[in-house]
């Protein structure tokens, strides 16, 4: 059983909802990333999505675009990110880490080299936004090396594509709660509920919901439906205010803790 599968199995056994924070690697300061990752776990994270900065992040809104720009200005690339994952693993061997980003940085690094180094560093999965399921074989070297391939499903995903995604997806399916970019405020719990039921009808892979989760209230609204909730832009925006690594870690911990508490309050007594 992989680290991601084990984590979702633990959550289900305890009737607990997963909390998945997204941060951009190297933002707001490169030296803060490892401390932020540990602080996220202390705040209640079950899995960490680590964004790989990219100059043309087409699926991301302004908040995450600016985070990528800040990280790129600090020359943050694949080698630095894998180094931070290795450093994180020195103290945490349990929390799954998924790299989320775009194909170009992987191609530049080299698929086989990236796969080997990512697995060795302790990365568990990849979500490559601009590799659709029809082109999933592009990432075969990564999957062969042992990385889980996470796929996005949107409200507009057809049943035929959903079936293809179910056949290939490992770890969990990332459901985008609305058609749009990250950071928008358009969460519709009723629509999300119907869509998750449809996704689950074809299998039992966990479904994590992102886009539109910004605080404890929205996390609970989504947590009533999904196996896990993903918080990205709201967290990244708060981290951007940090002036040093210690402040960033404190913001990460303090942002997640009330969301974790609200999700845990959903547990049956």
XYZ file of C-alpha atoms in Angstrom:
269
model
C 0.000 0.000 0.000
C 1.343 3.422 -0.946
C 1.686 6.310 1.453
C -1.322 8.092 -0.139
C -3.501 4.958 -0.062
C -2.523 4.307 3.542
C -3.438 7.850 4.555
C -6.899 7.737 2.953
C -7.500 4.273 4.442
C -6.683 5.680 7.874
C -9.037 8.609 7.327
C -11.885 6.352 6.256
C -11.332 3.965 9.157
C -11.652 6.877 11.567
C -14.525 8.542 9.715
C -12.318 11.591 9.350
C -12.156 14.058 6.474
C -8.797 14.755 4.908
C -7.261 18.223 4.859
C -4.921 18.938 1.959
C -3.121 22.298 1.839
C -1.501 23.573 -1.344
C 1.540 25.826 -1.177
C 3.865 27.044 -3.890
C 7.355 25.684 -3.281
C 9.782 28.480 -2.483
C 7.100 31.035 -1.654
C 7.123 33.436 0.120
C 10.809 32.656 0.840
C 12.770 29.605 -0.357
C 14.234 29.012 3.097
C 10.702 28.794 4.541
C 9.352 25.849 2.558
C 10.425 22.977 4.823
C 9.333 24.816 7.966
C 5.968 25.586 6.340
C 5.481 21.917 5.427
C 6.089 20.802 9.004
C 3.833 23.579 10.324
C 1.056 22.453 7.977
C 1.254 18.949 9.439
C 1.195 20.401 12.955
C -1.907 22.367 11.917
C -3.699 19.242 10.733
C -2.641 18.513 7.153
C -3.104 14.929 6.008
C -1.350 15.352 2.667
C 0.648 18.247 1.205
C 0.395 19.526 -2.344
C 3.603 21.269 -3.260
C 3.233 23.530 -6.276
C 6.085 23.637 -8.786
C 6.461 27.280 -9.873
C 5.774 27.840 -13.558
C 5.787 30.995 -15.642
C 2.492 30.244 -17.467
C 0.179 28.568 -14.921
C -2.997 28.592 -17.048
C -5.240 26.937 -14.431
C -4.245 29.276 -11.628
C -5.665 32.619 -10.612
C -3.671 35.739 -9.726
C -2.809 34.660 -6.166
C -0.985 31.493 -7.193
C 0.399 33.134 -10.332
C 2.048 35.781 -8.149
C 3.368 33.074 -5.814
C 4.981 31.361 -8.814
C 6.494 34.659 -9.935
C 8.000 35.258 -6.493
C 9.446 31.733 -6.386
C 10.848 31.971 -9.921
C 12.465 35.282 -8.962
C 14.332 33.279 -6.324
C 15.431 30.731 -8.997
C 13.302 27.962 -7.472
C 13.350 24.865 -9.674
C 12.985 21.114 -9.551
C 16.351 20.465 -7.864
C 15.602 22.854 -5.008
C 12.087 21.479 -4.552
C 13.254 17.868 -4.362
C 15.901 18.959 -1.874
C 13.173 20.433 0.323
C 11.157 17.217 0.131
C 14.265 15.248 1.167
C 14.747 17.627 4.105
C 11.065 17.276 5.064
C 11.401 13.477 5.045
C 14.180 13.658 7.654
C 11.468 14.401 10.239
C 8.282 13.181 8.562
C 8.125 9.829 6.819
C 4.331 9.495 6.956
C 2.691 12.550 5.369
C 2.192 12.095 1.605
C 3.617 14.784 -0.667
C 2.234 15.417 -4.166
C 3.934 17.749 -6.629
C 1.420 19.816 -8.614
C 2.397 21.769 -11.668
C 2.929 21.676 -15.408
C 4.778 19.441 -17.851
C 7.451 21.831 -19.078
C 9.693 21.814 -15.947
C 9.571 17.992 -15.911
C 10.502 17.808 -19.585
C 13.408 20.170 -19.076
C 14.634 18.103 -16.121
C 14.112 14.856 -18.069
C 11.262 12.440 -17.373
C 13.389 9.491 -16.206
C 15.729 11.667 -14.159
C 12.792 13.497 -12.556
C 11.045 10.215 -11.735
C 14.097 8.643 -10.099
C 15.020 11.745 -8.115
C 11.430 12.447 -7.015
C 10.935 8.913 -5.693
C 14.311 9.008 -3.953
C 13.421 12.346 -2.349
C 10.140 10.988 -0.959
C 7.577 12.388 -3.385
C 4.459 10.221 -3.568
C 2.523 11.536 -6.527
C 2.241 14.094 -9.294
C -0.603 16.170 -10.649
C 0.495 17.577 -13.996
C -2.246 20.006 -14.925
C -1.582 20.203 -18.659
C -1.324 16.459 -19.272
C -4.881 15.263 -19.988
C -5.826 11.637 -19.602
C -5.626 11.162 -23.366
C -1.895 11.969 -23.153
C -1.225 10.218 -19.853
C 1.314 7.852 -21.438
C 3.604 10.894 -21.589
C 4.228 10.364 -17.889
C 4.787 6.618 -18.082
C 8.380 6.873 -16.760
C 7.043 8.588 -13.639
C 4.372 5.968 -13.043
C 6.806 3.135 -13.707
C 9.114 4.602 -11.079
C 6.323 4.429 -8.497
C 4.752 7.889 -8.478
C 0.958 8.076 -8.255
C -0.700 10.069 -11.054
C -3.464 12.313 -9.766
C -6.033 13.610 -12.264
C -8.332 16.601 -12.281
C -12.062 16.168 -12.883
C -14.148 19.255 -13.632
C -17.911 19.912 -13.724
C -17.590 19.810 -17.509
C -15.793 16.438 -17.694
C -17.758 14.061 -19.905
C -18.684 10.568 -18.743
C -16.356 9.052 -21.327
C -13.382 11.057 -20.019
C -14.404 10.373 -16.426
C -14.309 6.636 -17.129
C -10.849 6.991 -18.669
C -9.656 8.971 -15.654
C -11.064 6.413 -13.205
C -9.150 3.699 -15.064
C -5.824 5.530 -14.690
C -6.128 7.604 -11.519
C -4.247 6.497 -8.444
C -4.258 7.904 -4.910
C -7.250 10.187 -5.278
C -9.213 12.220 -7.818
C -8.960 15.993 -7.532
C -12.420 17.413 -8.235
C -12.415 21.055 -9.321
C -15.568 22.452 -7.729
C -16.330 24.877 -10.560
C -15.213 25.617 -14.108
C -12.645 28.371 -13.709
C -9.279 29.263 -12.242
C -8.057 28.911 -8.656
C -8.988 31.585 -6.163
C -12.485 32.370 -7.441
C -15.388 32.510 -4.983
C -18.025 30.357 -6.647
C -18.446 27.325 -4.405
C -21.839 25.643 -4.871
C -22.135 22.766 -2.338
C -25.349 21.441 -3.924
C -23.705 21.121 -7.346
C -20.559 19.633 -5.792
C -22.612 17.026 -3.922
C -24.310 15.814 -7.109
C -21.062 15.658 -9.021
C -19.171 13.738 -6.317
C -21.939 11.158 -6.167
C -21.583 10.713 -9.923
C -17.789 10.339 -9.702
C -18.090 7.772 -6.899
C -20.660 5.736 -8.801
C -17.896 4.279 -10.934
C -15.409 3.243 -8.247
C -14.134 3.784 -4.732
C -11.090 5.987 -5.295
C -11.132 8.898 -2.809
C -12.340 12.276 -4.068
C -10.691 15.471 -2.837
C -12.362 18.787 -3.670
C -10.499 22.007 -4.336
C -11.186 25.465 -5.783
C -13.438 27.604 -3.573
C -12.314 26.294 -0.156
C -11.102 29.345 1.760
C -11.975 28.870 5.452
C -13.521 26.542 8.038
C -17.102 27.149 6.842
C -16.385 26.331 3.206
C -14.222 23.382 4.256
C -17.111 21.912 6.261
C -19.539 22.521 3.374
C -17.248 20.517 1.107
C -16.185 18.044 3.787
C -19.773 16.855 4.143
C -19.475 15.550 0.606
C -15.854 14.724 -0.150
C -13.155 12.488 1.295
C -10.850 15.479 1.586
C -10.808 19.234 1.083
C -8.021 21.173 -0.597
C -7.179 24.735 0.399
C -4.835 26.656 -1.867
C -5.240 30.310 -2.793
C -6.512 31.464 0.617
C -3.487 29.882 2.302
C -1.026 31.157 -0.300
C -2.399 34.695 0.091
C -1.818 34.616 3.850
C 1.680 33.178 3.476
C 2.573 36.046 1.136
C 2.323 38.385 4.136
C 5.136 36.602 6.025
C 8.415 38.447 6.404
C 10.528 35.462 7.455
C 10.425 31.668 7.745
C 9.228 31.666 11.340
C 6.318 33.950 10.539
C 5.397 31.835 7.512
C 5.338 28.675 9.619
C 3.139 30.355 12.207
C 0.703 31.530 9.518
C 0.583 28.033 8.000
C -0.128 26.383 11.354
C -2.673 28.984 12.443
C -4.529 28.937 9.123
C -4.992 25.196 9.080
C -5.720 24.537 12.768
C -9.280 26.010 12.859
C -10.143 24.233 9.599
C -8.883 20.954 11.055
C -10.956 21.562 14.195
C -14.081 22.320 12.155
C -13.673 19.164 10.062
C -13.074 17.058 13.176
C -16.205 18.532 14.768
C -18.131 16.793 11.987
C -17.167 13.394 13.461
C -20.054 11.492 15.066
C -19.965 11.654 18.863
